[in-house]
Amino acid sequence: MAADDPTDEDLMLAYGAGDLLAFETLYRRHRGGLYRFLLRNLRHRADADELFQETWSRVITARERYRPEARFTTWLLQIAHNLVVDRFRRQRPQASEEETEAVMRTLDAPDGERPERVLSEFEERRRLQLALEELPEEQRLAFILRIENGLGLEEIGAITHVGRETVKSRLRYALARIRARLQS
């Protein structure tokens, strides 16, 4: 983003005032991160697709009520997180090993590299994905918000409705569990 580009918060306020191009810019900026967040939390493409649409639908619905009390990204991911929690309350999906592997191949397989390197990188990603799946939901969510979305402790706390120290603890335990799993 260039120095003279409007902030996400300014774009959302402009969209609330009727500027459709502002929404298109926000959508372009955040669609990838939002979708990865949903896919990593839900593990089923169909569920991620559905909640991706629902999240943007809620952004559209709330456009006139939006107030920049937190970063736009925090607000957007909080909407998505609430939808994920609601989905888990209704039914907790479990991805099969084959489905998880297919998604990882589709999203992450590098093009044009040597087959043995591709396999090695895939195995590393697979081990990380399995380690993430073994984490308790609270730790996995905190880890994904920090690593994938680059959010700070306060922002993660705002999304998950817990204090800064709880977020730090969840991240510390998640990292320890992931390290132990990857070293075994």
PDB file of C-alpha atoms in Angstrom:
ATOM      1  CA  MET A   1       0.000   0.000   0.000  1.00  0.00           C
ATOM      2  CA  ALA A   2       1.426   3.361  -1.015  1.00  0.00           C
ATOM      3  CA  ALA A   3       1.654   6.201   1.479  1.00  0.00           C
ATOM      4  CA  ASP A   4      -1.146   8.104  -0.257  1.00  0.00           C
ATOM      5  CA  ASP A   5      -3.521   5.104  -0.407  1.00  0.00           C
ATOM      6  CA  PRO A   6      -6.544   5.420   1.874  1.00  0.00           C
ATOM      7  CA  THR A   7      -6.589   3.271   5.010  1.00  0.00           C
ATOM      8  CA  ASP A   8      -8.992   0.376   5.298  1.00  0.00           C
ATOM      9  CA  GLU A   9     -10.929   2.310   7.902  1.00  0.00           C
ATOM     10  CA  ASP A  10     -11.275   5.319   5.579  1.00  0.00           C
ATOM     11  CA  LEU A  11     -12.396   3.022   2.774  1.00  0.00           C
ATOM     12  CA  MET A  12     -15.045   1.415   4.984  1.00  0.00           C
ATOM     13  CA  LEU A  13     -16.344   4.835   6.033  1.00  0.00           C
ATOM     14  CA  ALA A  14     -16.453   5.885   2.370  1.00  0.00           C
ATOM     15  CA  TYR A  15     -18.314   2.698   1.507  1.00  0.00           C
ATOM     16  CA  GLY A  16     -20.795   3.432   4.294  1.00  0.00           C
ATOM     17  CA  ALA A  17     -21.361   6.790   2.634  1.00  0.00           C
ATOM     18  CA  GLY A  18     -22.109   5.105  -0.703  1.00  0.00           C
ATOM     19  CA  ASP A  19     -18.702   4.726  -2.422  1.00  0.00           C
ATOM     20  CA  LEU A  20     -18.866   1.288  -4.098  1.00  0.00           C
ATOM     21  CA  LEU A  21     -15.281   1.520  -5.364  1.00  0.00           C
ATOM     22  CA  ALA A  22     -14.137   1.729  -1.729  1.00  0.00           C
ATOM     23  CA  PHE A  23     -15.762  -1.646  -1.063  1.00  0.00           C
ATOM     24  CA  GLU A  24     -14.102  -3.178  -4.120  1.00  0.00           C
ATOM     25  CA  THR A  25     -10.710  -2.015  -2.834  1.00  0.00           C
ATOM     26  CA  LEU A  26     -11.386  -3.455   0.630  1.00  0.00           C
ATOM     27  CA  TYR A  27     -12.516  -6.726  -0.892  1.00  0.00           C
ATOM     28  CA  ARG A  28      -9.370  -6.989  -3.047  1.00  0.00           C
ATOM     29  CA  ARG A  29      -7.131  -6.224  -0.076  1.00  0.00           C
ATOM     30  CA  HIS A  30      -8.692  -8.715   2.332  1.00  0.00           C
ATOM     31  CA  ARG A  31     -10.299 -11.554   0.387  1.00  0.00           C
ATOM     32  CA  GLY A  32      -7.210 -13.799   0.430  1.00  0.00           C
ATOM     33  CA  GLY A  33      -6.422 -13.388   4.114  1.00  0.00           C
ATOM     34  CA  LEU A  34     -10.048 -13.821   5.115  1.00  0.00           C
ATOM     35  CA  TYR A  35     -10.445 -16.959   3.020  1.00  0.00           C
ATOM     36  CA  ARG A  36      -7.238 -18.523   4.389  1.00  0.00           C
ATOM     37  CA  PHE A  37      -8.394 -17.720   7.918  1.00  0.00           C
ATOM     38  CA  LEU A  38     -11.731 -19.432   7.320  1.00  0.00           C
ATOM     39  CA  LEU A  39     -10.266 -22.436   5.510  1.00  0.00           C
ATOM     40  CA  ARG A  40      -7.675 -23.082   8.218  1.00  0.00           C
ATOM     41  CA  ASN A  41     -10.350 -22.908  10.902  1.00  0.00           C
ATOM     42  CA  LEU A  42     -13.055 -24.889   9.124  1.00  0.00           C
ATOM     43  CA  ARG A  43     -10.959 -27.260   6.969  1.00  0.00           C
ATOM     44  CA  HIS A  44     -13.817 -27.796   4.495  1.00  0.00           C
ATOM     45  CA  ARG A  45     -13.845 -25.711   1.351  1.00  0.00           C
ATOM     46  CA  ALA A  46     -17.638 -25.638   1.157  1.00  0.00           C
ATOM     47  CA  ASP A  47     -17.884 -24.316   4.734  1.00  0.00           C
ATOM     48  CA  ALA A  48     -15.140 -21.744   4.098  1.00  0.00           C
ATOM     49  CA  ASP A  49     -16.893 -20.631   0.894  1.00  0.00           C
ATOM     50  CA  GLU A  50     -20.198 -20.246   2.708  1.00  0.00           C
ATOM     51  CA  LEU A  51     -18.781 -18.286   5.652  1.00  0.00           C
ATOM     52  CA  PHE A  52     -16.617 -16.183   3.321  1.00  0.00           C
ATOM     53  CA  GLN A  53     -19.797 -15.018   1.572  1.00  0.00           C
ATOM     54  CA  GLU A  54     -21.612 -14.557   4.879  1.00  0.00           C
ATOM     55  CA  THR A  55     -18.772 -12.465   6.318  1.00  0.00           C
ATOM     56  CA  TRP A  56     -18.814 -10.082   3.351  1.00  0.00           C
ATOM     57  CA  SER A  57     -22.596 -10.009   3.488  1.00  0.00           C
ATOM     58  CA  ARG A  58     -22.392  -8.845   7.102  1.00  0.00           C
ATOM     59  CA  VAL A  59     -19.815  -6.209   6.181  1.00  0.00           C
ATOM     60  CA  ILE A  60     -22.222  -4.924   3.538  1.00  0.00           C
ATOM     61  CA  THR A  61     -25.130  -4.938   5.991  1.00  0.00           C
ATOM     62  CA  ALA A  62     -23.115  -3.079   8.649  1.00  0.00           C
ATOM     63  CA  ARG A  63     -21.596  -0.493   6.283  1.00  0.00           C
ATOM     64  CA  GLU A  64     -23.633   2.449   7.548  1.00  0.00           C
ATOM     65  CA  ARG A  65     -23.135   1.522  11.228  1.00  0.00           C
ATOM     66  CA  TYR A  66     -19.360   0.916  10.983  1.00  0.00           C
ATOM     67  CA  ARG A  67     -17.183   2.916  13.387  1.00  0.00           C
ATOM     68  CA  PRO A  68     -13.380   2.599  13.225  1.00  0.00           C
ATOM     69  CA  GLU A  69     -12.917   1.624  16.904  1.00  0.00           C
ATOM     70  CA  ALA A  70     -10.391  -1.055  15.886  1.00  0.00           C
ATOM     71  CA  ARG A  71      -8.462  -1.830  12.724  1.00  0.00           C
ATOM     72  CA  PHE A  72     -10.709  -2.901   9.857  1.00  0.00           C
ATOM     73  CA  THR A  73      -8.870  -6.241   9.701  1.00  0.00           C
ATOM     74  CA  THR A  74      -9.644  -6.892  13.369  1.00  0.00           C
ATOM     75  CA  TRP A  75     -13.301  -6.066  12.824  1.00  0.00           C
ATOM     76  CA  LEU A  76     -13.511  -8.232   9.680  1.00  0.00           C
ATOM     77  CA  LEU A  77     -11.841 -11.232  11.347  1.00  0.00           C
ATOM     78  CA  GLN A  78     -14.045 -10.830  14.409  1.00  0.00           C
ATOM     79  CA  ILE A  79     -17.107 -11.161  12.192  1.00  0.00           C
ATOM     80  CA  ALA A  80     -15.582 -14.272  10.585  1.00  0.00           C
ATOM     81  CA  HIS A  81     -14.568 -15.716  13.968  1.00  0.00           C
ATOM     82  CA  ASN A  82     -18.098 -15.290  15.321  1.00  0.00           C
ATOM     83  CA  LEU A  83     -19.478 -17.111  12.285  1.00  0.00           C
ATOM     84  CA  VAL A  84     -16.939 -19.930  12.779  1.00  0.00           C
ATOM     85  CA  VAL A  85     -17.897 -20.260  16.444  1.00  0.00           C
ATOM     86  CA  ASP A  86     -21.576 -20.404  15.496  1.00  0.00           C
ATOM     87  CA  ARG A  87     -20.807 -23.100  12.914  1.00  0.00           C
ATOM     88  CA  PHE A  88     -18.894 -25.186  15.480  1.00  0.00           C
ATOM     89  CA  ARG A  89     -21.767 -24.856  17.912  1.00  0.00           C
ATOM     90  CA  ARG A  90     -24.137 -26.317  15.326  1.00  0.00           C
ATOM     91  CA  GLN A  91     -21.808 -29.102  14.237  1.00  0.00           C
ATOM     92  CA  ARG A  92     -18.082 -29.615  14.508  1.00  0.00           C
ATOM     93  CA  PRO A  93     -16.740 -30.585  11.065  1.00  0.00           C
ATOM     94  CA  GLN A  94     -13.824 -32.993  10.714  1.00  0.00           C
ATOM     95  CA  ALA A  95     -11.756 -33.047   7.553  1.00  0.00           C
ATOM     96  CA  SER A  96     -10.708 -36.407   6.255  1.00  0.00           C
ATOM     97  CA  GLU A  97      -7.022 -36.979   5.653  1.00  0.00           C
ATOM     98  CA  GLU A  98      -7.621 -37.156   1.898  1.00  0.00           C
ATOM     99  CA  GLU A  99      -9.582 -33.905   1.836  1.00  0.00           C
ATOM    100  CA  THR A 100      -6.963 -32.065   3.890  1.00  0.00           C
ATOM    101  CA  GLU A 101      -4.203 -33.277   1.589  1.00  0.00           C
ATOM    102  CA  ALA A 102      -6.174 -32.269  -1.511  1.00  0.00           C
ATOM    103  CA  VAL A 103      -6.741 -28.752  -0.152  1.00  0.00           C
ATOM    104  CA  MET A 104      -3.096 -28.343   0.818  1.00  0.00           C
ATOM    105  CA  ARG A 105      -1.971 -29.519  -2.638  1.00  0.00           C
ATOM    106  CA  THR A 106      -4.345 -27.122  -4.339  1.00  0.00           C
ATOM    107  CA  LEU A 107      -3.393 -24.106  -2.206  1.00  0.00           C
ATOM    108  CA  ASP A 108       0.270 -24.574  -1.519  1.00  0.00           C
ATOM    109  CA  ALA A 109       1.968 -26.805  -4.079  1.00  0.00           C
ATOM    110  CA  PRO A 110       4.791 -24.810  -5.696  1.00  0.00           C
ATOM    111  CA  ASP A 111       5.023 -24.905  -9.471  1.00  0.00           C
ATOM    112  CA  GLY A 112       8.013 -25.967 -11.484  1.00  0.00           C
ATOM    113  CA  GLU A 113      10.250 -27.285  -8.735  1.00  0.00           C
ATOM    114  CA  ARG A 114      12.034 -30.629  -8.505  1.00  0.00           C
ATOM    115  CA  PRO A 115       9.668 -33.458  -7.465  1.00  0.00           C
ATOM    116  CA  GLU A 116      11.717 -34.424  -4.398  1.00  0.00           C
ATOM    117  CA  ARG A 117      11.704 -30.815  -3.163  1.00  0.00           C
ATOM    118  CA  VAL A 118       7.970 -30.501  -3.789  1.00  0.00           C
ATOM    119  CA  LEU A 119       7.387 -33.707  -1.826  1.00  0.00           C
ATOM    120  CA  SER A 120       9.620 -32.546   1.022  1.00  0.00           C
ATOM    121  CA  GLU A 121       7.865 -29.160   1.224  1.00  0.00           C
ATOM    122  CA  PHE A 122       4.477 -30.838   1.039  1.00  0.00           C
ATOM    123  CA  GLU A 123       5.420 -33.179   3.884  1.00  0.00           C
ATOM    124  CA  GLU A 124       6.498 -30.207   6.001  1.00  0.00           C
ATOM    125  CA  ARG A 125       3.227 -28.364   5.312  1.00  0.00           C
ATOM    126  CA  ARG A 126       1.278 -31.534   6.004  1.00  0.00           C
ATOM    127  CA  ARG A 127       3.033 -32.016   9.335  1.00  0.00           C
ATOM    128  CA  LEU A 128       2.304 -28.399  10.248  1.00  0.00           C
ATOM    129  CA  GLN A 129      -1.349 -28.792   9.232  1.00  0.00           C
ATOM    130  CA  LEU A 130      -1.653 -31.938  11.362  1.00  0.00           C
ATOM    131  CA  ALA A 131       0.002 -30.155  14.284  1.00  0.00           C
ATOM    132  CA  LEU A 132      -2.469 -27.273  13.897  1.00  0.00           C
ATOM    133  CA  GLU A 133      -5.405 -29.687  13.794  1.00  0.00           C
ATOM    134  CA  GLU A 134      -4.258 -31.279  17.064  1.00  0.00           C
ATOM    135  CA  LEU A 135      -4.274 -27.954  18.914  1.00  0.00           C
ATOM    136  CA  PRO A 136      -7.240 -27.017  21.075  1.00  0.00           C
ATOM    137  CA  GLU A 137      -9.492 -24.634  19.170  1.00  0.00           C
ATOM    138  CA  GLU A 138      -8.517 -21.576  21.267  1.00  0.00           C
ATOM    139  CA  GLN A 139      -4.787 -22.148  20.711  1.00  0.00           C
ATOM    140  CA  ARG A 140      -5.202 -22.858  16.981  1.00  0.00           C
ATOM    141  CA  LEU A 141      -7.246 -19.694  16.490  1.00  0.00           C
ATOM    142  CA  ALA A 142      -4.733 -17.508  18.356  1.00  0.00           C
ATOM    143  CA  PHE A 143      -1.844 -19.038  16.385  1.00  0.00           C
ATOM    144  CA  ILE A 144      -3.537 -18.532  13.013  1.00  0.00           C
ATOM    145  CA  LEU A 145      -4.523 -14.950  13.825  1.00  0.00           C
ATOM    146  CA  ARG A 146      -0.930 -14.175  14.848  1.00  0.00           C
ATOM    147  CA  ILE A 147       1.019 -16.040  12.155  1.00  0.00           C
ATOM    148  CA  GLU A 148      -1.329 -15.935   9.150  1.00  0.00           C
ATOM    149  CA  ASN A 149      -2.903 -12.541   9.751  1.00  0.00           C
ATOM    150  CA  GLY A 150      -0.097 -10.780  11.641  1.00  0.00           C
ATOM    151  CA  LEU A 151      -2.378  -9.483  14.377  1.00  0.00           C
ATOM    152  CA  GLY A 152      -1.085  -8.229  17.716  1.00  0.00           C
ATOM    153  CA  LEU A 153      -2.019  -9.584  21.118  1.00  0.00           C
ATOM    154  CA  GLU A 154      -4.627  -6.896  21.772  1.00  0.00           C
ATOM    155  CA  GLU A 155      -6.281  -7.463  18.394  1.00  0.00           C
ATOM    156  CA  ILE A 156      -6.405 -11.221  18.932  1.00  0.00           C
ATOM    157  CA  GLY A 157      -7.865 -10.603  22.381  1.00  0.00           C
ATOM    158  CA  ALA A 158     -10.544  -8.333  20.880  1.00  0.00           C
ATOM    159  CA  ILE A 159     -11.505 -10.975  18.319  1.00  0.00           C
ATOM    160  CA  THR A 160     -11.566 -13.877  20.784  1.00  0.00           C
ATOM    161  CA  HIS A 161     -12.932 -11.863  23.738  1.00  0.00           C
ATOM    162  CA  VAL A 162     -10.061 -12.655  26.120  1.00  0.00           C
ATOM    163  CA  GLY A 163      -7.316 -10.637  27.791  1.00  0.00           C
ATOM    164  CA  ARG A 164      -3.796 -10.008  26.513  1.00  0.00           C
ATOM    165  CA  GLU A 165      -2.210 -12.440  29.008  1.00  0.00           C
ATOM    166  CA  THR A 166      -4.609 -15.205  27.971  1.00  0.00           C
ATOM    167  CA  VAL A 167      -3.652 -14.639  24.335  1.00  0.00           C
ATOM    168  CA  LYS A 168       0.060 -14.794  25.235  1.00  0.00           C
ATOM    169  CA  SER A 169      -0.521 -18.027  27.127  1.00  0.00           C
ATOM    170  CA  ARG A 170      -2.452 -19.598  24.257  1.00  0.00           C
ATOM    171  CA  LEU A 171       0.254 -18.637  21.781  1.00  0.00           C
ATOM    172  CA  ARG A 172       3.004 -19.971  24.044  1.00  0.00           C
ATOM    173  CA  TYR A 173       1.231 -23.333  24.504  1.00  0.00           C
ATOM    174  CA  ALA A 174       0.391 -23.569  20.804  1.00  0.00           C
ATOM    175  CA  LEU A 175       3.988 -22.922  19.789  1.00  0.00           C
ATOM    176  CA  ALA A 176       5.293 -25.476  22.296  1.00  0.00           C
ATOM    177  CA  ARG A 177       2.853 -28.117  21.033  1.00  0.00           C
ATOM    178  CA  ILE A 178       3.647 -27.414  17.386  1.00  0.00           C
ATOM    179  CA  ARG A 179       7.391 -27.570  18.031  1.00  0.00           C
ATOM    180  CA  ALA A 180       7.026 -30.865  19.908  1.00  0.00           C
ATOM    181  CA  ARG A 181       4.882 -32.331  17.137  1.00  0.00           C
ATOM    182  CA  LEU A 182       7.260 -31.242  14.384  1.00  0.00           C
ATOM    183  CA  GLN A 183      10.299 -32.598  16.220  1.00  0.00           C
ATOM    184  CA  SER A 184       8.779 -36.049  16.713  1.00  0.00           C
TER     185      SER A 184
END
